[in-house]
PDB file of C-alpha atoms in Angstrom:
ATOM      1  CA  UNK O   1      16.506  11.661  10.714  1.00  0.00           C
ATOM      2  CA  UNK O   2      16.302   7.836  10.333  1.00  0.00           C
ATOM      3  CA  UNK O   3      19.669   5.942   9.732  1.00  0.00           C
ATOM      4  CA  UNK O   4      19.005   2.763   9.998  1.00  0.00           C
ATOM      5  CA  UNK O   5      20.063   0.776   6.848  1.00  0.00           C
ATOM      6  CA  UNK O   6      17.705  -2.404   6.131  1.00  0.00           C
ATOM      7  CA  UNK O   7      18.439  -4.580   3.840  1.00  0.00           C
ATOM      8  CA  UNK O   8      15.883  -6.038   1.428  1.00  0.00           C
ATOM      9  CA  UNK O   9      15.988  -9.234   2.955  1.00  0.00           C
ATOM     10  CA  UNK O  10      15.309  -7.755   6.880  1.00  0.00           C
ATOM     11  CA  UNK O  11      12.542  -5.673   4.780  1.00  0.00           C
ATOM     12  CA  UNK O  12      10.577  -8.792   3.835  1.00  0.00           C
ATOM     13  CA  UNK O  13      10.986 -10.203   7.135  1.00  0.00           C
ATOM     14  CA  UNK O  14       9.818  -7.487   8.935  1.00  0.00           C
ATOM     15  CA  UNK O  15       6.654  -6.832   6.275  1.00  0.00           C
ATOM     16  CA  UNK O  16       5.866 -10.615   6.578  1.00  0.00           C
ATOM     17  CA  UNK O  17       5.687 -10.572  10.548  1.00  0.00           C
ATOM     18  CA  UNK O  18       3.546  -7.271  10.625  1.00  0.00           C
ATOM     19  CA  UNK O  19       1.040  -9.016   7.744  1.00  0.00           C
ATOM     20  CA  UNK O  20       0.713 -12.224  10.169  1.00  0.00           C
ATOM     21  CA  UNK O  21      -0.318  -9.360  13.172  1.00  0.00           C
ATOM     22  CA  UNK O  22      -3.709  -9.791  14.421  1.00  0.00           C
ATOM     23  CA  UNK O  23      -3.918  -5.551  14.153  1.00  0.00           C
ATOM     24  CA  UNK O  24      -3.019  -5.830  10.518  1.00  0.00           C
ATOM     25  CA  UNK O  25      -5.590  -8.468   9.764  1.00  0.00           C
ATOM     26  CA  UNK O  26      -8.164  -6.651  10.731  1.00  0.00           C
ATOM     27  CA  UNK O  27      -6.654  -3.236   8.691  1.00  0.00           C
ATOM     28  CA  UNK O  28      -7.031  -5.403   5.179  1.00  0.00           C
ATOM     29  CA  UNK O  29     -10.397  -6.817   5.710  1.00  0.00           C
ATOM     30  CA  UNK O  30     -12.344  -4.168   8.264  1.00  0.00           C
ATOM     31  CA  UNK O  31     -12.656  -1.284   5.706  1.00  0.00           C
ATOM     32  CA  UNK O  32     -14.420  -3.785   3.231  1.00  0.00           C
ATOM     33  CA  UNK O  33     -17.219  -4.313   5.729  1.00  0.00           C
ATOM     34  CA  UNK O  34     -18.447  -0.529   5.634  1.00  0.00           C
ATOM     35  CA  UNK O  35     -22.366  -1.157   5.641  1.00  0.00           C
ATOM     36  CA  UNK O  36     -25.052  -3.510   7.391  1.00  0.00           C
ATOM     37  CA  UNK O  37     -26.711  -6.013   4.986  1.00  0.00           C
ATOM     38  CA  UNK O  38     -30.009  -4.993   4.513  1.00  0.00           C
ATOM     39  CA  UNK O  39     -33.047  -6.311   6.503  1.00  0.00           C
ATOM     40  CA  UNK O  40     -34.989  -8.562   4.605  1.00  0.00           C
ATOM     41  CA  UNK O  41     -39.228  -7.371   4.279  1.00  0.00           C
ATOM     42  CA  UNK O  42     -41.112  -8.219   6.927  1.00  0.00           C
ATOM     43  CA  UNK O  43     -44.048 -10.217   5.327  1.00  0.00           C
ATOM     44  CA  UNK O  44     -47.657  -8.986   5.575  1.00  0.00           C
ATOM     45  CA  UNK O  45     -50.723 -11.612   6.926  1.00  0.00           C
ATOM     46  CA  UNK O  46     -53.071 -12.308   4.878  1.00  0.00           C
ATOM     47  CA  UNK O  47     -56.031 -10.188   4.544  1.00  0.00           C
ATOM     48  CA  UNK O  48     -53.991  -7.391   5.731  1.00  0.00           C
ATOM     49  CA  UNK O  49     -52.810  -4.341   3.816  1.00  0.00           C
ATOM     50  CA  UNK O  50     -49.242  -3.515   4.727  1.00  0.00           C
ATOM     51  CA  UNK O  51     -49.704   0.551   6.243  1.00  0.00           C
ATOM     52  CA  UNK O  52     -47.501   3.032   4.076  1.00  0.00           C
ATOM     53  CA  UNK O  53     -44.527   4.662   6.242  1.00  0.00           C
ATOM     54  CA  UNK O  54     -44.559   7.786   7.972  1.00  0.00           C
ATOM     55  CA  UNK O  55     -43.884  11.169   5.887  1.00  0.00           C
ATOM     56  CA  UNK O  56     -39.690  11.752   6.412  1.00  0.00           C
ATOM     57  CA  UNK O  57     -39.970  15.477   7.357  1.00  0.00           C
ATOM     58  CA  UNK O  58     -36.465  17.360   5.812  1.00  0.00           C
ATOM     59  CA  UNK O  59     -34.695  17.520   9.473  1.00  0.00           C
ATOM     60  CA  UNK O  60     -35.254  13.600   9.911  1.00  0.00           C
ATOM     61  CA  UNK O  61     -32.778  12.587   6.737  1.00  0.00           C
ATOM     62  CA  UNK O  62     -30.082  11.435   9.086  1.00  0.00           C
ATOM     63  CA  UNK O  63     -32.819   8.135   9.988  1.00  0.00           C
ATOM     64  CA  UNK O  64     -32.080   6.990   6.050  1.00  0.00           C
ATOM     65  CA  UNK O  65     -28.668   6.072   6.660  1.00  0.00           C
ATOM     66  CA  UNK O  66     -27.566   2.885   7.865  1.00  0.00           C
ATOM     67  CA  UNK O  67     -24.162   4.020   8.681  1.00  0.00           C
ATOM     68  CA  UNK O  68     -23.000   7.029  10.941  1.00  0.00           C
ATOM     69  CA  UNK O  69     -22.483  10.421   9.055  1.00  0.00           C
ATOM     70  CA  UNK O  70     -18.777  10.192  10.388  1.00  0.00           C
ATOM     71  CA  UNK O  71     -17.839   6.537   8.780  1.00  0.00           C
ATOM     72  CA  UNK O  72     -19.814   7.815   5.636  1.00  0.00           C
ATOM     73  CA  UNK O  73     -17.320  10.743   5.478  1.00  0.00           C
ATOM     74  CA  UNK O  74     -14.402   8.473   5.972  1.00  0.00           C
ATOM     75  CA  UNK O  75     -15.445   6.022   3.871  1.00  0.00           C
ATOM     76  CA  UNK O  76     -15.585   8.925   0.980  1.00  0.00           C
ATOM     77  CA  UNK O  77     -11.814  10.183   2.061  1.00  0.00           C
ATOM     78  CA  UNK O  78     -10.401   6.260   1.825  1.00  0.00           C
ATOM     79  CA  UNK O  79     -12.295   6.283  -1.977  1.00  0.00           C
ATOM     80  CA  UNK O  80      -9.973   8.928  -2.848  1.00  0.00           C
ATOM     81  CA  UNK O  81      -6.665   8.436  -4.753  1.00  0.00           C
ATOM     82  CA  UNK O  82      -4.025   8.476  -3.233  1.00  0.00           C
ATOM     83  CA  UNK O  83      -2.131  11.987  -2.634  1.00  0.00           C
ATOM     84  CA  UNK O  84       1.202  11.672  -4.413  1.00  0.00           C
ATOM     85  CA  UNK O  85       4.186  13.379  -2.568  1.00  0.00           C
ATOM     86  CA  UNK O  86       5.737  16.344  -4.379  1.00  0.00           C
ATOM     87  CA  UNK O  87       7.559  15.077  -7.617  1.00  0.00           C
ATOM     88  CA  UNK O  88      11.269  15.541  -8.121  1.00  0.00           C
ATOM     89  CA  UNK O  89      13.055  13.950 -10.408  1.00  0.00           C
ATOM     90  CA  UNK O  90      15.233  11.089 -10.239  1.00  0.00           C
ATOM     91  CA  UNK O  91      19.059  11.622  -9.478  1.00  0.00           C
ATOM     92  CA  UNK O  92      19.723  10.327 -12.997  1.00  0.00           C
ATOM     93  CA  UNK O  93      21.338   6.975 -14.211  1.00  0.00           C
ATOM     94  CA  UNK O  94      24.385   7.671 -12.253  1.00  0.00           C
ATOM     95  CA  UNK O  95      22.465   8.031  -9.407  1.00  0.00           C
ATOM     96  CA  UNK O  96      21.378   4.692  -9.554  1.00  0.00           C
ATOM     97  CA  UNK O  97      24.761   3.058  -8.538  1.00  0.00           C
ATOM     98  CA  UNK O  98      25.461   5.095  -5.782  1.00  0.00           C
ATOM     99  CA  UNK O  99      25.950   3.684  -2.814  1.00  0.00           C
ATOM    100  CA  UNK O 100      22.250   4.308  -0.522  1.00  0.00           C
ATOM    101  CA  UNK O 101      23.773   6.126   2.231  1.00  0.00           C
ATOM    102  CA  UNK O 102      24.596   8.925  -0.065  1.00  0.00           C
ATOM    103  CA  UNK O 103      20.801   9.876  -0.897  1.00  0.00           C
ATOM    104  CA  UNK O 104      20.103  10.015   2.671  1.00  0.00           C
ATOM    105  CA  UNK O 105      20.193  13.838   2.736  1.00  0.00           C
ATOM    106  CA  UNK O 106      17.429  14.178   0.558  1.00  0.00           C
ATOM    107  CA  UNK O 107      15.084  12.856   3.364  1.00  0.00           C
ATOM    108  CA  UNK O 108      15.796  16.200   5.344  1.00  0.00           C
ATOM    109  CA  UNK O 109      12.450  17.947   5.481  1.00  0.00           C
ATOM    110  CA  UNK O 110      10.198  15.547   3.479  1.00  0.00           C
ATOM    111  CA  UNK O 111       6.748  14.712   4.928  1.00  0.00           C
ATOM    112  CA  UNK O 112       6.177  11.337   5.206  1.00  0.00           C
ATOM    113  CA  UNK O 113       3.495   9.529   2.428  1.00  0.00           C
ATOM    114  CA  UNK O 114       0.660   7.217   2.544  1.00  0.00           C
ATOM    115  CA  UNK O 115       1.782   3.424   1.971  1.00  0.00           C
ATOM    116  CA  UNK O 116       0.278   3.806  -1.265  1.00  0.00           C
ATOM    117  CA  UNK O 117       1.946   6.652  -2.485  1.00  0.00           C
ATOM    118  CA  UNK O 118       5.193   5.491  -1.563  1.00  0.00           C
ATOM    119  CA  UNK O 119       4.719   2.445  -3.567  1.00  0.00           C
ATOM    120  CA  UNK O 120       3.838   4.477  -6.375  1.00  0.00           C
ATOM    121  CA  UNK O 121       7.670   6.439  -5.892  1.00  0.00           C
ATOM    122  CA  UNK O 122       9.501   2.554  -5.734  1.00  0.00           C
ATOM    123  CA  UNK O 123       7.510   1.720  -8.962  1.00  0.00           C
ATOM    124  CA  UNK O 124       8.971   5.093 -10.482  1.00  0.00           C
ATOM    125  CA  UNK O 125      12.133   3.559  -9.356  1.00  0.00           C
ATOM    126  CA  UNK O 126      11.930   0.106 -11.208  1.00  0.00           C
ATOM    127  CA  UNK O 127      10.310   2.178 -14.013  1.00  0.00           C
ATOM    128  CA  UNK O 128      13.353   4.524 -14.778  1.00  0.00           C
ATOM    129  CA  UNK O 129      16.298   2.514 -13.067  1.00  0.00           C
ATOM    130  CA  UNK O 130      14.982  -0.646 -14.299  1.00  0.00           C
ATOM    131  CA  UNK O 131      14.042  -4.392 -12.423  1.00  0.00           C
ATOM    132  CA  UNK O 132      16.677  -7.312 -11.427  1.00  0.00           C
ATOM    133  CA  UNK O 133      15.622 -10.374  -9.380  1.00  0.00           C
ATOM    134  CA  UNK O 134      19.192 -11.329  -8.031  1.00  0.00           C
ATOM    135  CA  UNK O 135      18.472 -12.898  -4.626  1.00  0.00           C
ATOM    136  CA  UNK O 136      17.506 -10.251  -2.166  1.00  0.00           C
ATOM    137  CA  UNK O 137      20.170  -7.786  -3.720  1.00  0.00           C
ATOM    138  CA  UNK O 138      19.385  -3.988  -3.212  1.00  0.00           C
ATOM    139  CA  UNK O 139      20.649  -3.478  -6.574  1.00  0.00           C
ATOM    140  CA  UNK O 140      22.857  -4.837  -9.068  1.00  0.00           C
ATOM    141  CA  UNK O 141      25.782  -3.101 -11.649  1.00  0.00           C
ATOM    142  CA  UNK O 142      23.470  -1.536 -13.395  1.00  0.00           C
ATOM    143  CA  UNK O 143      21.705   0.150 -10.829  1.00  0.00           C
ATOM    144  CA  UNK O 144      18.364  -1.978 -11.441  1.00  0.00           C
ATOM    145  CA  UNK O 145      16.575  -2.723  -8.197  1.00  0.00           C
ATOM    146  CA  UNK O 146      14.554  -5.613  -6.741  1.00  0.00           C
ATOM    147  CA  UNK O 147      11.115  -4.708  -5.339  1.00  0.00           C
ATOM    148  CA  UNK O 148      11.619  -4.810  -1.939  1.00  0.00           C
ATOM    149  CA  UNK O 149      14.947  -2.662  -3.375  1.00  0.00           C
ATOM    150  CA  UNK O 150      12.925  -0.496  -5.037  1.00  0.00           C
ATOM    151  CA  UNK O 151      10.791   0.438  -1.434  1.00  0.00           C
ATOM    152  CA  UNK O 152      14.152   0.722   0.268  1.00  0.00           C
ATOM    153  CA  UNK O 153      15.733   3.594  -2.209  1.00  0.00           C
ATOM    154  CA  UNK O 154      12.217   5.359  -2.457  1.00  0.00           C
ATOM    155  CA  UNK O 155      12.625   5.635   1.494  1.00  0.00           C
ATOM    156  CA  UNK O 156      15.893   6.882   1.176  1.00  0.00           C
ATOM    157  CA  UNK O 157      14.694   9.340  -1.525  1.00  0.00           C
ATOM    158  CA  UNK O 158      12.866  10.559   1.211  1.00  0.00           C
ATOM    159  CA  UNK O 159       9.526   8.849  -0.019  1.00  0.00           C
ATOM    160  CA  UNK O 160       8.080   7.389   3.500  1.00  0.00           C
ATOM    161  CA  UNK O 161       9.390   6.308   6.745  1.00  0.00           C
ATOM    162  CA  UNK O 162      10.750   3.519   7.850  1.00  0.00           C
ATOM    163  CA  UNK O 163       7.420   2.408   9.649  1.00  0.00           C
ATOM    164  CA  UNK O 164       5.403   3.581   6.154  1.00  0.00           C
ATOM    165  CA  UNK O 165       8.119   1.384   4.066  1.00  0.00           C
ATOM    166  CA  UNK O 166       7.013  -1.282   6.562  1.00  0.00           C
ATOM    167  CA  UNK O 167       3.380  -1.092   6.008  1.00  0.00           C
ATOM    168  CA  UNK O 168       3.798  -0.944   1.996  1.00  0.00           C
ATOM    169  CA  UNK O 169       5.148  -4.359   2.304  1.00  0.00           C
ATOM    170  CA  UNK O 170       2.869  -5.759   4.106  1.00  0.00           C
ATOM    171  CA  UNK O 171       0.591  -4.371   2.087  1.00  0.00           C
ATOM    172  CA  UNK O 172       2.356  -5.982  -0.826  1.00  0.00           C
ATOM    173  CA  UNK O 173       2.337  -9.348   1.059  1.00  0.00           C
ATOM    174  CA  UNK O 174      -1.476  -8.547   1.501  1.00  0.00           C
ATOM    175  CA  UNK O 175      -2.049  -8.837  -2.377  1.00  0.00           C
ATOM    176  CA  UNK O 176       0.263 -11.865  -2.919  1.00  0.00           C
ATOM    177  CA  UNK O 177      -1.697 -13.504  -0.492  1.00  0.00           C
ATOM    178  CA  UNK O 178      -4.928 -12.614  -2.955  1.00  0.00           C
ATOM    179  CA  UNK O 179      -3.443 -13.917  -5.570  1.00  0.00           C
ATOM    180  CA  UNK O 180      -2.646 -17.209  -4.125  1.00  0.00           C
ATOM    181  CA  UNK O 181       1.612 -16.719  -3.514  1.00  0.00           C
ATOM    182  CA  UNK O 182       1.985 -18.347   0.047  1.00  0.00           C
ATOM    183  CA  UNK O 183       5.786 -17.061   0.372  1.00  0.00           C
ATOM    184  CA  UNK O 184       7.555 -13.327   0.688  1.00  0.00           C
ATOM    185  CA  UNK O 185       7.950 -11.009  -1.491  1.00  0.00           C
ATOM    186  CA  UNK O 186      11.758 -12.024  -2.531  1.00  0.00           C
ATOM    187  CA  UNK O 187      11.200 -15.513  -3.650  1.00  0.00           C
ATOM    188  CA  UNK O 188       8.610 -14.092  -5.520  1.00  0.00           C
ATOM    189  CA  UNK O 189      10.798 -11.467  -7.249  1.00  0.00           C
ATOM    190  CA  UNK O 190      13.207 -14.513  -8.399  1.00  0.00           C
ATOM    191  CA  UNK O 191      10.723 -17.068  -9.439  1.00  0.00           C
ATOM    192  CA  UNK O 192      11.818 -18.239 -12.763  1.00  0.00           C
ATOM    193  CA  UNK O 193       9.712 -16.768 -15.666  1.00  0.00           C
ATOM    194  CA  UNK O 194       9.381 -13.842 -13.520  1.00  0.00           C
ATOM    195  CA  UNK O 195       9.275 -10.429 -15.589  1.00  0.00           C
ATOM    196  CA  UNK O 196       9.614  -6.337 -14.989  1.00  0.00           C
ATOM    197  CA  UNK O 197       6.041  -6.113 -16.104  1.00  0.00           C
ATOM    198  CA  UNK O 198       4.907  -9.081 -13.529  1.00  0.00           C
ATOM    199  CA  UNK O 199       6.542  -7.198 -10.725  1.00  0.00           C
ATOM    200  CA  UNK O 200       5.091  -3.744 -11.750  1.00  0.00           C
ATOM    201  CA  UNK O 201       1.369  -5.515 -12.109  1.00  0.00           C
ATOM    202  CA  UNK O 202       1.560  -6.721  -8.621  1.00  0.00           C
ATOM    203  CA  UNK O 203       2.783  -2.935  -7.223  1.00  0.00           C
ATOM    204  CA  UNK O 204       0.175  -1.292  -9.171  1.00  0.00           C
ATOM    205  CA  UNK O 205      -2.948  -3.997  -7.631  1.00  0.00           C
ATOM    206  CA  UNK O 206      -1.115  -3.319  -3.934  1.00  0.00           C
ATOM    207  CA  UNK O 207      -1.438   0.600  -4.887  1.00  0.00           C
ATOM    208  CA  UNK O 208      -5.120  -0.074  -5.727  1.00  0.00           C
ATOM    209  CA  UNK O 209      -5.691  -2.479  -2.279  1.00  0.00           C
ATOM    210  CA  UNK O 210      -4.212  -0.068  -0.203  1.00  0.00           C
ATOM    211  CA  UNK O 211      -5.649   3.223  -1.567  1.00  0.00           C
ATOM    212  CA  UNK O 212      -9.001   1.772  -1.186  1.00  0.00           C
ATOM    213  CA  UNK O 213      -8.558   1.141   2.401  1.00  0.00           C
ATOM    214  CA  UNK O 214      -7.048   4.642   2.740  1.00  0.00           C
ATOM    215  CA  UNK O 215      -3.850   3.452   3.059  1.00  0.00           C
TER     216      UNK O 215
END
């Protein structure tokens, strides 16, 4: 079982060096590239007639694709929604301002989730046990978390590994990038004018991102 205790700030960190990772680039814009650009018509001379194609006889189908069968299957899997890990409920409000070593058990047995999904479980998280944008704290009295916060307590609700909780922020990082935010994702979280709603828009367009790319 994983003990290692991150803190939100080592999360963004971390997230922000495996976004800048040649490997990771070429996760967030490969699976957008899924098909060749069609050929353009090759033209006809004049005074000729162009000849009409060949009859396509039934066990000759496979020649109309311009992608393998295999990347057309995956490419249907990664269209999918996400798969959301088994539902249990939240340890209640008092739960909230426990310290995070104490919901470690609840890891024991859990599979781990899809970037995606596990994002979905932190925005549960800021949903229920509300948002706070105190400077890269986990938490604060009232049990409200960040959003890198939010990632760390899903993971600890047993909600993804460490290495999944990893990959969700760089996926989050991904989308800030999109929409134009140079920095990581606490500054972000405690730009003035900064709302609940503004940080649960930008979880629910990462969701999107990665679930597309079957993440």
């Amino acid at each position: 079982m994983e003990t290692a205790q991150l803190t939100p700030e080592q999360l963004d960190s971390q997230s922000s060096r495996l976004h800048d990772t040649d490997a990771w680039q070429r996760i967030v814009t490969g699976w957008e590239r899924t098909t060749q650009e069609p050929a353009p018509p090759v033209p006809v001379p004049a005074g000729e007639t162009r000849r009409a194609a060949p009859p396509v006889h039934p066990g000759d189908w496979r020649d109309l694709l311009s992608v393998p069968v295999d990347r057309l299957i995956a490419d249907s899997l990664r269209a999918l929604p996400a798969r959301q890990a088994h539902e249990r409920p939240l340890p209640g409000r008092f739960g909230a301002v426990l310290p995070e070593r104490l919901h470690a058990w609840r890891r024991i047995g859990q599979p781990d989730v899809r970037p995606s999904t596990h994002l979905a479980h932190a925005r549960r998280i800021l949903t229920e046990w509300g948002w706070q944008n105190t400077p890269y704290r986990l938490r604060n009295a009232r049990g409200a978390r960040c959003v890198c916060g939010a990632m760390l307590t899903a993971h600890r609700l047993g909600y993804g590994s460490l290495d999944t909780v990893d990959r969700a922020g760089a996926w989050l990082i991904t989308e800030l990038r999109a929409q134009g935010w140079t920095g990581l994702i606490g500054p972000w979280n405690r730009h003035p004018g900064r709302t609940a709603e503004d940080a649960l828009a930008l979880i629910d367009a990462t969701i999107s991102r990665a679930s597309l790319a079957g993440h």
